[in-house]
Coordinates of C-alpha atoms and ligand atoms in Angstrom, one line a residue:
M1 CA -124.3 -65.3 -13.5
R2 CA -121.0 -64.5 -13.2
R3 CA -119.4 -67.8 -12.1
S4 CA -120.9 -68.9 -14.5
A5 CA -118.4 -66.5 -16.7
R6 CA -115.1 -68.6 -15.0
P7 CA -115.5 -71.7 -17.9
R8 CA -116.3 -69.0 -20.8
T9 CA -112.6 -67.7 -19.3
W10 CA -111.0 -70.6 -20.3
A11 CA -113.0 -71.1 -23.8
L12 CA -111.7 -67.6 -24.2
L13 CA -108.0 -68.6 -23.3
L14 CA -108.4 -72.0 -26.0
L15 CA -110.2 -70.2 -28.2
L16 CA -107.3 -67.4 -28.3
A17 CA -104.8 -70.4 -28.8
A18 CA -106.9 -71.0 -31.1
C19 CA -106.5 -68.1 -33.4
R20 CA -103.7 -67.6 -34.1
P21 CA -101.4 -68.5 -36.5
P22 CA -99.5 -72.0 -35.5
S23 CA -96.2 -71.0 -37.4
E24 CA -96.4 -68.5 -34.6
A25 CA -94.8 -69.5 -31.2
P26 CA -97.0 -69.1 -28.1
A27 CA -96.8 -65.7 -26.2
S28 CA -95.1 -66.0 -23.5
P29 CA -95.4 -63.9 -21.0
P30 CA -93.2 -60.5 -21.3
A31 CA -89.6 -61.0 -19.9
E32 CA -89.0 -59.6 -16.7
A33 CA -88.4 -55.5 -16.4
A34 CA -84.3 -56.1 -17.6
P35 CA -82.3 -53.8 -16.7
P36 CA -82.0 -51.3 -19.3
A37 CA -80.0 -53.0 -21.9
A38 CA -76.3 -52.5 -22.3
A39 CA -74.9 -51.2 -25.5
S40 CA -75.4 -54.7 -28.0
A41 CA -75.8 -56.3 -31.2
E42 CA -79.0 -57.3 -30.5
P43 CA -81.1 -56.3 -32.8
D44 CA -83.2 -53.9 -32.1
P45 CA -86.8 -55.2 -31.7
W46 CA -88.5 -51.4 -32.8
A47 CA -86.8 -51.6 -36.0
S48 CA -90.1 -54.1 -36.9
P49 CA -92.2 -54.2 -33.7
P50 CA -94.7 -57.3 -34.6
R51 CA -98.4 -56.8 -36.4
L52 CA -101.4 -56.9 -34.3
T53 CA -103.0 -60.2 -34.9
R54 CA -106.1 -60.2 -37.2
G55 CA -107.7 -63.6 -34.5
T56 CA -107.0 -62.1 -32.0
F57 CA -109.0 -58.4 -32.9
D58 CA -112.2 -61.1 -34.3
A59 CA -112.2 -63.2 -31.0
H60 CA -113.3 -60.0 -29.0
L61 CA -115.8 -58.2 -31.6
Q62 CA -116.8 -61.1 -31.9
F63 CA -117.8 -62.1 -28.1
L64 CA -118.1 -58.4 -27.4
A65 CA -120.8 -57.5 -30.7
D66 CA -122.8 -60.5 -29.9
D67 CA -126.3 -60.5 -29.2
A68 CA -125.2 -62.8 -25.9
Q69 CA -123.8 -59.4 -24.8
E70 CA -127.3 -57.9 -25.3
G71 CA -125.2 -54.5 -26.1
R72 CA -123.7 -53.9 -23.2
P73 CA -125.2 -51.9 -21.0
P74 CA -124.0 -51.0 -17.2
G75 CA -124.6 -52.6 -14.3
T76 CA -125.8 -56.0 -15.7
D77 CA -125.4 -59.5 -15.4
A78 CA -124.2 -58.9 -19.2
D79 CA -121.8 -56.1 -18.4
R80 CA -120.3 -58.2 -15.7
R81 CA -119.6 -60.5 -18.6
V82 CA -117.5 -58.2 -20.5
Q83 CA -115.8 -57.4 -17.2
D84 CA -114.4 -61.1 -17.4
H85 CA -113.5 -61.3 -20.5
V86 CA -111.7 -58.1 -20.5
E87 CA -109.7 -59.3 -17.0
A88 CA -109.5 -62.3 -18.1
A89 CA -107.6 -61.0 -21.9
M90 CA -105.3 -58.6 -20.0
I91 CA -104.8 -61.8 -17.4
E92 CA -104.1 -63.6 -20.8
I93 CA -101.0 -61.2 -22.5
G94 CA -99.5 -61.0 -19.5
L95 CA -101.1 -57.5 -17.8
N96 CA -100.2 -56.7 -14.4
P97 CA -103.4 -54.9 -11.9
A98 CA -103.3 -51.9 -13.0
F99 CA -105.8 -50.9 -8.9
G100 CA -103.2 -52.3 -7.4
E101 CA -104.5 -55.9 -6.6
A102 CA -107.4 -55.8 -8.7
Y103 CA -107.6 -55.4 -12.5
R104 CA -111.6 -53.7 -11.9
Q105 CA -111.7 -50.0 -10.5
P106 CA -116.1 -49.7 -9.6
L107 CA -117.6 -47.4 -9.5
T108 CA -121.6 -46.4 -9.1
V109 CA -124.0 -45.0 -12.1
T110 CA -127.0 -44.0 -12.1
D111 CA -130.0 -45.0 -14.5
G112 CA -132.7 -43.7 -15.4
V113 CA -135.6 -43.9 -12.0
R114 CA -137.7 -46.8 -10.5
T115 CA -140.8 -46.2 -8.3
R116 CA -139.7 -46.4 -4.6
G117 CA -140.0 -50.2 -2.6
D118 CA -143.7 -51.7 -3.5
A119 CA -144.8 -48.4 -3.8
K120 CA -146.5 -47.9 -7.3
T121 CA -147.2 -44.9 -10.5
E122 CA -150.9 -43.5 -10.6
L123 CA -152.1 -41.4 -13.0
L124 CA -156.1 -41.0 -13.4
L125 CA -158.0 -39.6 -15.6
G126 CA -161.3 -38.8 -12.9
K127 CA -161.7 -42.9 -12.3
T128 CA -159.7 -43.8 -15.0
P129 CA -156.5 -44.9 -14.9
I130 CA -154.7 -44.2 -18.2
A131 CA -150.8 -46.2 -19.5
H132 CA -148.0 -44.6 -19.2
T133 CA -143.9 -44.8 -18.7
L134 CA -141.1 -43.4 -16.5
V135 CA -139.2 -40.9 -17.7
P136 CA -135.6 -40.1 -15.7
F137 CA -136.6 -36.3 -15.3
G138 CA -138.9 -35.3 -12.7
H139 CA -140.6 -35.1 -9.4
D140 CA -140.7 -37.1 -7.1
T141 CA -144.0 -37.0 -4.9
G142 CA -143.5 -39.5 -2.4
D143 CA -147.0 -40.9 -1.3
A144 CA -149.0 -36.8 -2.0
P145 CA -150.4 -37.1 -5.6
V146 CA -150.9 -34.7 -7.4
R147 CA -154.2 -33.4 -8.5
G148 CA -155.4 -31.0 -11.3
E149 CA -157.1 -29.9 -15.1
L150 CA -155.5 -30.8 -17.6
V151 CA -154.1 -27.9 -20.5
Y152 CA -152.6 -28.5 -24.3
V153 CA -149.5 -26.6 -25.4
G154 CA -148.3 -28.0 -28.3
H155 CA -144.7 -28.7 -28.1
G156 CA -143.8 -26.7 -25.4
I157 CA -141.8 -25.5 -26.3
A158 CA -140.9 -21.3 -25.3
G159 CA -138.9 -19.9 -28.2
E160 CA -135.7 -18.3 -27.8
G161 CA -136.4 -14.9 -25.8
S162 CA -140.3 -15.8 -27.1
D163 CA -143.0 -18.1 -25.4
G164 CA -143.1 -20.0 -28.9
D165 CA -145.4 -22.7 -27.6
Y166 CA -147.0 -20.6 -24.7
A167 CA -147.3 -17.2 -26.6
G168 CA -150.7 -15.5 -25.4
L169 CA -151.7 -19.0 -22.3
G170 CA -151.0 -15.7 -19.9
D171 CA -151.7 -17.6 -16.4
A172 CA -153.8 -20.1 -18.2
L173 CA -151.4 -22.9 -16.7
R174 CA -150.9 -21.5 -13.1
G175 CA -152.1 -25.4 -11.1
K176 CA -152.3 -27.7 -13.7
I177 CA -151.5 -29.8 -15.6
A178 CA -150.0 -29.5 -19.2
V179 CA -150.2 -32.2 -21.9
I180 CA -146.8 -32.3 -24.0
L181 CA -146.9 -33.2 -27.4
A182 CA -144.5 -35.9 -28.3
G183 CA -141.3 -35.0 -31.4
A184 CA -140.8 -31.9 -32.7
P185 CA -141.5 -29.4 -35.3
N186 CA -138.7 -29.7 -37.9
D187 CA -138.1 -26.3 -37.5
P188 CA -134.2 -25.5 -37.7
H189 CA -134.2 -22.2 -36.0
L190 CA -135.1 -24.1 -33.0
S191 CA -131.5 -25.0 -30.9
P192 CA -132.0 -28.6 -29.0
A193 CA -131.2 -26.8 -25.5
S194 CA -135.4 -25.6 -26.1
T195 CA -136.6 -28.4 -28.0
R196 CA -135.2 -31.5 -25.7
P197 CA -138.1 -32.9 -23.7
Q198 CA -137.1 -31.4 -19.9
S199 CA -136.6 -28.2 -20.9
R200 CA -140.3 -28.0 -22.7
V201 CA -141.0 -29.0 -19.3
I202 CA -139.3 -26.7 -17.4
A203 CA -140.9 -24.3 -19.4
A204 CA -144.5 -25.1 -18.3
R205 CA -143.2 -25.7 -14.9
D206 CA -141.9 -21.8 -15.0
R207 CA -145.6 -20.7 -16.3
G208 CA -146.9 -22.6 -13.4
A209 CA -148.0 -25.9 -14.1
I210 CA -148.1 -28.1 -11.5
A211 CA -147.2 -31.7 -13.1
A212 CA -146.6 -32.6 -17.3
L213 CA -148.0 -35.6 -19.4
I214 CA -145.0 -36.1 -22.5
V215 CA -147.8 -37.8 -25.1
D216 CA -147.2 -39.6 -28.0
L217 CA -149.4 -40.1 -31.0
E218 CA -146.7 -42.6 -32.8
L219 CA -144.3 -44.8 -30.2
E220 CA -145.2 -46.9 -27.2
K221 CA -142.1 -44.9 -24.9
P222 CA -142.0 -41.7 -25.7
Y223 CA -138.5 -41.4 -23.9
P224 CA -136.3 -44.1 -22.6
N225 CA -135.9 -44.7 -18.8
H226 CA -132.4 -43.7 -18.7
G227 CA -129.9 -41.7 -17.7
A228 CA -128.9 -39.8 -14.9
H229 CA -132.3 -38.5 -13.3
S230 CA -132.7 -35.5 -12.6
D231 CA -136.4 -33.6 -10.8
L232 CA -137.5 -31.0 -12.2
Q233 CA -138.9 -29.8 -9.3
I234 CA -143.0 -30.8 -10.8
P235 CA -143.8 -34.8 -11.7
V236 CA -143.8 -36.1 -15.3
L237 CA -145.2 -39.3 -17.1
A238 CA -145.0 -40.2 -20.4
V239 CA -148.1 -41.3 -21.9
G240 CA -148.0 -44.1 -25.5
K241 CA -150.3 -44.6 -28.7
S242 CA -152.3 -47.0 -26.2
D243 CA -153.7 -43.8 -24.6
A244 CA -152.6 -41.1 -25.6
G245 CA -155.9 -40.8 -28.1
K246 CA -157.7 -40.4 -24.4
I247 CA -155.2 -37.7 -23.1
L248 CA -156.0 -35.0 -26.1
A249 CA -159.4 -36.4 -26.9
A250 CA -160.1 -34.7 -22.4
V251 CA -159.1 -32.3 -24.1
G252 CA -161.3 -31.6 -26.7
G253 CA -158.9 -33.6 -29.1
K254 CA -161.1 -34.8 -32.2
G255 CA -160.2 -38.9 -33.8
G256 CA -156.8 -38.8 -32.2
K257 CA -156.0 -35.5 -33.8
P258 CA -154.5 -32.4 -31.4
P259 CA -156.7 -29.7 -29.7
K260 CA -156.2 -26.6 -30.3
I261 CA -153.0 -24.6 -27.9
G262 CA -154.3 -23.2 -24.6
A263 CA -157.7 -25.7 -24.8
R264 CA -158.6 -27.1 -21.2
S265 CA -159.7 -30.6 -19.5
R266 CA -163.6 -30.7 -17.3
K267 CA -161.7 -33.4 -15.7
S268 CA -158.8 -33.8 -13.4
V269 CA -156.6 -35.8 -13.4
E270 CA -154.3 -37.6 -10.5
I271 CA -150.9 -38.2 -10.7
A272 CA -148.1 -39.9 -8.6
T273 CA -144.5 -41.0 -9.1
P274 CA -143.3 -42.0 -6.3
I275 CA -140.1 -42.4 -7.9
E276 CA -136.1 -43.0 -6.6
P277 CA -133.0 -42.7 -8.9
I278 CA -131.5 -46.1 -9.9
S279 CA -128.3 -46.9 -9.5
L280 CA -125.8 -49.4 -11.4
A281 CA -122.3 -50.8 -10.7
T282 CA -120.1 -50.8 -13.1
A283 CA -116.1 -51.8 -13.3
N284 CA -113.8 -50.1 -15.2
I285 CA -111.3 -52.7 -16.0
G286 CA -107.1 -51.9 -16.7
G287 CA -103.7 -53.7 -16.6
V288 CA -101.0 -52.3 -17.2
L289 CA -97.6 -53.6 -19.7
R290 CA -94.4 -52.7 -17.4
G291 CA -92.0 -51.8 -19.7
S292 CA -88.1 -51.4 -18.0
G293 CA -88.5 -48.6 -16.0
A294 CA -86.4 -46.6 -17.7
E295 CA -88.9 -43.4 -18.3
P296 CA -91.0 -42.3 -14.5
K297 CA -93.6 -41.5 -17.2
R298 CA -96.4 -43.7 -18.3
L299 CA -98.9 -43.9 -21.8
V300 CA -102.4 -44.8 -21.4
I301 CA -104.4 -46.2 -24.2
G302 CA -108.1 -46.3 -23.7
A303 CA -111.6 -47.3 -25.1
H304 CA -114.8 -48.1 -23.9
M305 CA -117.4 -51.5 -23.2
D306 CA -120.0 -49.8 -22.5
H307 CA -123.1 -50.2 -25.4
L308 CA -126.9 -48.8 -25.7
G309 CA -128.3 -52.0 -24.5
H310 CA -132.0 -52.4 -25.8
G311 CA -132.0 -48.8 -26.8
T312 CA -131.1 -45.8 -24.7
A313 CA -131.8 -41.4 -24.8
S314 CA -128.9 -42.0 -27.0
S315 CA -130.4 -44.2 -29.2
L316 CA -131.2 -42.9 -32.3
A317 CA -133.6 -45.6 -33.0
P318 CA -136.5 -44.1 -31.0
G319 CA -138.4 -46.0 -29.6
V320 CA -137.3 -49.5 -30.9
S321 CA -136.3 -51.6 -28.2
A322 CA -133.9 -54.6 -29.6
I323 CA -130.3 -55.1 -29.5
H324 CA -127.9 -52.4 -30.1
N325 CA -124.8 -54.5 -30.8
G326 CA -122.4 -51.3 -30.6
A327 CA -119.7 -53.5 -32.6
D328 CA -118.4 -50.5 -34.3
D329 CA -119.1 -48.8 -30.8
N330 CA -117.7 -50.1 -29.7
A331 CA -116.5 -53.2 -29.6
S332 CA -113.7 -53.0 -32.4
G333 CA -111.9 -50.1 -29.9
V334 CA -112.2 -52.8 -27.0
A335 CA -111.1 -55.7 -29.7
T336 CA -107.8 -53.3 -31.3
I337 CA -106.4 -52.0 -27.8
L338 CA -106.1 -55.9 -26.5
A339 CA -105.0 -57.1 -29.8
L340 CA -102.7 -53.6 -29.8
A341 CA -101.5 -54.9 -26.1
E342 CA -100.5 -58.5 -27.2
A343 CA -98.7 -57.5 -30.3
L344 CA -96.4 -54.6 -27.7
A345 CA -96.1 -56.9 -25.2
K346 CA -93.7 -60.0 -27.8
I347 CA -91.2 -57.2 -26.9
P348 CA -88.5 -57.1 -24.4
A349 CA -89.5 -55.3 -21.7
S350 CA -85.4 -54.2 -22.0
A351 CA -87.1 -51.8 -24.8
R352 CA -90.4 -50.8 -23.8
P353 CA -88.7 -47.8 -21.4
Y354 CA -92.4 -46.5 -20.5
D355 CA -94.9 -48.3 -19.0
V356 CA -97.9 -48.6 -20.8
V357 CA -101.9 -48.6 -19.7
F358 CA -104.5 -50.1 -20.7
F359 CA -108.3 -49.6 -20.1
A360 CA -111.3 -50.5 -20.4
F361 CA -113.5 -47.9 -19.3
A362 CA -117.6 -48.1 -18.0
A363 CA -120.2 -45.7 -18.7
E364 CA -118.6 -43.5 -22.0
E365 CA -122.1 -43.2 -22.8
M366 CA -124.4 -42.5 -20.0
G367 CA -121.8 -39.2 -19.9
L368 CA -118.1 -40.9 -20.0
L369 CA -118.9 -41.6 -16.6
G370 CA -116.5 -44.7 -16.6
S371 CA -113.1 -42.4 -17.3
K372 CA -114.0 -39.1 -15.5
H373 CA -114.3 -41.4 -12.3
L374 CA -110.8 -42.5 -13.0
V375 CA -108.6 -39.6 -13.7
E376 CA -111.1 -38.3 -10.7
A377 CA -109.5 -40.8 -8.4
M378 CA -106.2 -40.9 -9.6
P379 CA -103.8 -39.6 -7.2
Q380 CA -102.2 -35.6 -8.6
A381 CA -98.8 -37.6 -9.0
E382 CA -100.6 -40.0 -10.6
R383 CA -101.6 -37.6 -13.2
E384 CA -98.9 -36.1 -14.2
A385 CA -96.9 -39.0 -14.9
I386 CA -99.0 -39.8 -17.6
L387 CA -97.1 -39.1 -21.2
T388 CA -100.2 -39.0 -22.8
M389 CA -103.4 -40.8 -23.8
L390 CA -104.7 -43.0 -26.7
N391 CA -108.6 -43.2 -27.6
F392 CA -109.8 -45.7 -30.0
D393 CA -114.0 -45.3 -30.3
M394 CA -115.0 -46.4 -33.6
V395 CA -112.4 -47.8 -35.2
G396 CA -114.1 -50.7 -37.0
R397 CA -115.7 -49.1 -40.0
L398 CA -112.3 -47.7 -42.0
R399 CA -113.0 -45.8 -45.6
D400 CA -110.7 -45.0 -48.5
N401 CA -108.4 -45.5 -46.3
T402 CA -108.9 -43.1 -44.0
V403 CA -108.3 -42.3 -40.8
I404 CA -110.1 -39.5 -38.2
V405 CA -107.6 -38.8 -35.2
S406 CA -108.8 -35.8 -33.5
G407 CA -106.2 -33.9 -30.8
T408 CA -104.1 -33.2 -32.8
G409 CA -103.7 -30.0 -31.7
T410 CA -103.0 -30.9 -27.7
S411 CA -99.1 -31.9 -28.2
S412 CA -97.0 -30.1 -30.4
R413 CA -95.3 -33.2 -32.1
W414 CA -98.6 -34.5 -33.4
P415 CA -98.2 -33.6 -37.2
E416 CA -95.0 -35.0 -37.5
L417 CA -95.3 -38.3 -35.2
L418 CA -98.7 -39.4 -36.7
E419 CA -97.2 -38.6 -40.3
Q420 CA -94.3 -41.0 -39.2
S421 CA -97.0 -43.5 -37.9
R422 CA -99.5 -43.9 -40.4
G423 CA -98.2 -46.1 -42.2
G424 CA -100.3 -46.4 -45.6
L425 CA -103.5 -44.5 -44.4
T426 CA -103.4 -40.8 -45.0
V427 CA -104.8 -38.9 -41.1
K428 CA -107.7 -36.5 -41.2
A429 CA -106.5 -34.8 -38.4
S430 CA -109.0 -32.5 -36.1
D431 CA -106.9 -30.4 -33.4
D432 CA -109.3 -29.9 -30.1
G433 CA -108.8 -32.4 -27.4
Y434 CA -112.3 -32.3 -26.3
G435 CA -114.8 -34.5 -27.7
A436 CA -117.3 -37.2 -27.8
S437 CA -115.4 -39.6 -26.0
D438 CA -113.0 -40.4 -22.9
Q439 CA -110.1 -38.6 -24.3
T440 CA -111.4 -35.7 -22.9
S441 CA -110.5 -36.3 -19.6
F442 CA -107.2 -37.3 -19.6
Y443 CA -107.3 -33.8 -21.1
E444 CA -109.4 -31.4 -19.1
A445 CA -106.3 -33.2 -16.3
G446 CA -103.7 -31.9 -19.0
I447 CA -103.1 -34.8 -20.8
P448 CA -101.9 -35.1 -24.9
V449 CA -104.6 -36.8 -26.4
L450 CA -105.5 -38.4 -29.4
H451 CA -108.7 -40.5 -30.3
Y452 CA -108.4 -42.7 -33.4
F453 CA -111.8 -43.4 -34.8
S454 CA -113.4 -43.7 -38.8
G455 CA -115.8 -42.1 -39.4
P456 CA -119.5 -41.3 -38.6
H457 CA -121.5 -44.7 -40.1
D458 CA -125.9 -44.9 -41.0
D459 CA -125.6 -47.5 -38.0
Y460 CA -124.5 -45.6 -35.2
H461 CA -126.6 -45.8 -32.0
R462 CA -128.6 -48.0 -34.0
P463 CA -129.3 -51.7 -33.8
S464 CA -127.7 -52.9 -37.3
D465 CA -124.1 -51.4 -35.8
D466 CA -123.6 -55.6 -36.3
I467 CA -120.1 -57.7 -37.1
E468 CA -120.9 -58.3 -40.5
R469 CA -120.5 -55.0 -41.1
I470 CA -117.2 -54.0 -39.6
N471 CA -113.8 -54.0 -41.8
G472 CA -111.7 -55.7 -39.5
E473 CA -108.6 -55.0 -42.4
G474 CA -109.3 -51.6 -41.8
A475 CA -109.2 -51.7 -37.6
I476 CA -105.6 -53.6 -37.9
A477 CA -104.4 -50.9 -39.8
I478 CA -105.2 -48.3 -37.5
G479 CA -104.1 -50.6 -34.9
D480 CA -100.8 -51.4 -36.8
A481 CA -100.3 -47.6 -36.7
A482 CA -101.1 -47.1 -33.5
L483 CA -98.5 -49.5 -32.8
N484 CA -95.4 -47.4 -34.6
L485 CA -96.7 -44.5 -33.1
V486 CA -96.0 -46.1 -29.3
S487 CA -92.5 -47.1 -31.6
I488 CA -91.5 -44.2 -32.4
V489 CA -92.4 -43.2 -28.7
M490 CA -90.5 -45.8 -27.3
R491 CA -87.1 -45.2 -29.1
E492 CA -86.6 -41.5 -29.6
R493 CA -89.1 -40.4 -25.8
P494 CA -90.1 -37.3 -27.3
A495 CA -91.2 -34.5 -25.2
L496 CA -94.9 -34.5 -25.5
D497 CA -95.6 -30.7 -24.2
Y498 CA -99.8 -30.2 -23.7
I499 CA -101.7 -27.1 -25.5
K500 CA -104.7 -26.0 -24.2
V501 CA -106.6 -25.4 -28.3
E502 CA -108.4 -22.4 -27.7
R503 CA -111.5 -23.2 -29.2
K504 CA -115.4 -21.6 -29.8
T505 CA -118.2 -24.4 -30.3
S506 CA -119.0 -24.1 -33.8
Q507 CA -122.6 -23.3 -35.4
R508 CA -123.2 -26.9 -36.3
G509 CA -125.6 -28.4 -33.4
G510 CA -128.2 -25.6 -34.0
F511 CA -126.6 -23.4 -30.3
R512 CA -127.7 -19.8 -30.7
V513 CA -124.9 -19.2 -28.6
S514 CA -121.6 -20.0 -27.4
L515 CA -120.9 -20.3 -23.3
G516 CA -117.2 -22.0 -23.9
T517 CA -118.2 -23.7 -20.2
I518 CA -117.3 -27.1 -20.2
P519 CA -120.0 -29.4 -17.3
D520 CA -119.2 -32.7 -15.6
Y521 CA -121.9 -35.0 -16.9
A522 CA -121.0 -36.2 -13.6
A523 CA -120.6 -34.8 -11.1
Q524 CA -124.1 -35.4 -8.3
L525 CA -124.6 -32.4 -6.7
D526 CA -127.0 -29.5 -6.3
G527 CA -125.8 -27.5 -10.0
V528 CA -123.9 -27.8 -12.2
K529 CA -120.1 -28.5 -12.0
L530 CA -117.6 -27.1 -14.0
S531 CA -114.7 -29.5 -15.5
G532 CA -113.5 -26.4 -17.7
V533 CA -113.3 -23.8 -19.9
R534 CA -112.7 -23.0 -23.0
P535 CA -109.8 -21.4 -23.4
G536 CA -110.4 -17.7 -25.4
G537 CA -114.4 -18.4 -24.3
P538 CA -117.0 -16.3 -22.6
A539 CA -116.5 -18.5 -19.7
E540 CA -113.0 -18.0 -19.2
A541 CA -113.6 -14.3 -20.2
A542 CA -116.1 -14.0 -17.0
G543 CA -113.7 -15.4 -14.4
L544 CA -115.5 -18.6 -14.6
K545 CA -112.6 -22.0 -12.7
A546 CA -112.6 -25.4 -13.3
G547 CA -115.2 -27.1 -10.4
D548 CA -117.3 -23.6 -10.5
V549 CA -120.9 -25.3 -9.1
I550 CA -122.8 -22.4 -11.3
V551 CA -126.0 -22.3 -9.2
V552 CA -127.8 -19.3 -11.1
L553 CA -127.5 -18.6 -14.7
A554 CA -129.3 -15.5 -16.0
G555 CA -131.5 -15.2 -13.1
R556 CA -132.4 -18.5 -12.5
E557 CA -131.9 -21.0 -10.2
I558 CA -129.8 -23.8 -11.5
H559 CA -130.4 -27.6 -9.3
N560 CA -129.0 -30.1 -12.5
L561 CA -127.9 -30.6 -16.5
D562 CA -131.6 -29.5 -17.0
D563 CA -132.2 -26.4 -15.7
Y564 CA -128.6 -25.4 -17.6
M565 CA -129.7 -26.3 -21.0
A566 CA -133.4 -24.5 -20.4
T567 CA -131.6 -21.5 -19.5
F568 CA -129.3 -22.1 -22.3
A569 CA -132.1 -21.4 -24.9
M570 CA -133.1 -18.7 -23.6
L571 CA -129.6 -16.6 -23.6
K572 CA -129.3 -14.0 -26.0
P573 CA -125.5 -13.1 -27.7
D574 CA -123.3 -10.1 -26.1
V575 CA -126.3 -9.6 -23.6
E576 CA -124.4 -9.4 -20.9
I577 CA -126.2 -12.5 -17.8
D578 CA -125.0 -12.7 -14.1
V579 CA -123.3 -15.4 -13.5
V580 CA -123.5 -17.2 -9.8
V581 CA -120.7 -20.1 -8.8
L582 CA -119.9 -22.0 -5.5
R583 CA -116.0 -22.2 -5.6
G584 CA -115.6 -24.0 -2.0
E585 CA -117.6 -22.5 0.8
E586 CA -117.8 -19.0 -1.5
R587 CA -120.9 -18.5 -3.2
V588 CA -119.0 -15.8 -6.5
S589 CA -120.9 -13.7 -8.8
L590 CA -119.6 -12.8 -12.2
K591 CA -120.9 -11.0 -15.1
M592 CA -120.6 -13.1 -18.7
T593 CA -121.3 -12.2 -22.2
P594 CA -122.4 -15.0 -24.6
S595 CA -121.0 -15.1 -27.5
A596 CA -122.3 -15.7 -30.8
P597 CA -120.8 -19.8 -31.9
A598 CA -117.8 -19.6 -34.3
R599 CA -119.1 -19.8 -38.2
R600 CA -117.4 -23.5 -39.4
Ligands
ZN1 ZN1 -118.4 -44.6 -28.9

């Protein structure tokens, strides 16, 4: 397939040539890095920096958000087509490879589970096979199926600090298979930490269940088999609407209606899940626009290129298997940085004291996996040589000429530089450097960052995030404002200090406590690794550090993020808990007092 991309690459080159308005001379490769220009009457090229080209933006958007790219899921042929496309564009602009001789930095991510070899999963109610689907959290039974009677536990939510749906069940679940109803009661007091399916399975496991079935009366696929695998130590399968009735009937449900909590089956059920995680090969793409070499530091400009394919656990259209085109998220960002690179390359290298590195990140939707890998793989000196990182994620839906820029608190120079560079835009500033996109990976490494964002909308993470809803002029305006900012940095060479923004997690998100830990979603190990702690938070006060691996929290063993979230749901503000971390070879015991989340 990939090879076939070659003809496509030529097609792209032709297309780009076609898009450019005729008057403009064909883009000459950026001028060689000339020695620092002697004071001359040369007009200052930054006085009126080139603007982004709408045609270039549209061409990339069109390609990236087309159904042909199938929603750009990592590790697929579509992903490789996108990588080819971005690499070809960088070559055409005249960027140099960012990874030694290569434009690509390969990485492997895990996404869902599959059966091992030619083994099969099995779900038998008595002798009746029950249709089921895999979920990415559950134990590998190898070739030892688990057998037991069913016990219905409702939604299976353990309240915070109470037994919730398990109240009054006593030992009824010990050695049994828990039947958990998918969906969640509409109770604003319940935090996502306790309602997520993984936490419910853990709650059943903690009460003696030997396996769990997640049963959904509405969806055929109760939970998408996507995301990193986590072993919750008991086998788990999902049963969709076609066979949900059979399971509920087995525990005494009538007419497809669920029975009372605690109802048991007479028949026993056999579950076999000989599973293994699916590893996918993907890659970050990077190109360098060399400058005059006058400044040792470099600017990073980035955007993630992946999206949700036909729908993953983070789709907001659960159960809908359809192409999530991700026109705004984040074809718009990739198209903007490529148009930005093209415009910057028109400025003679002699006038660009800094190199500018353009990165298209992989697997952002899976937990910033590409950018985290990129930053962690960098030698420390290379990280320290990054002056700043500008991230473009969802810049295609500008409204009211207002762009949201987060990270404005990560350097004291940002407010004035943003004011000087905003052009006709209004900037809605948010100071936090930690956010739900790739700038976080750089901020954690001590680099001041900005994230340009045109704002939330109803098509976010839905199949309806399509090209026709993109505000191309708006994206260009955001790109031009960022180009203004780059031009000021290039001319004035400001020292961009790094500020650790003090911030507690807000009440929003429904969590009952705040710990101030920043889990490393990319780490594949036993426990939860911290990529940082928030300044002024309980974790910092308790002495936790970046790099620590939490293995015990409030007396509970922590093997993965799901264990961590389930325990998080049980904590109370101002009630001290014990924490055990692995720090290098050492096992360190600490005391931490969770705080209530800050009210906003
Ligand atoms: Zn995104």
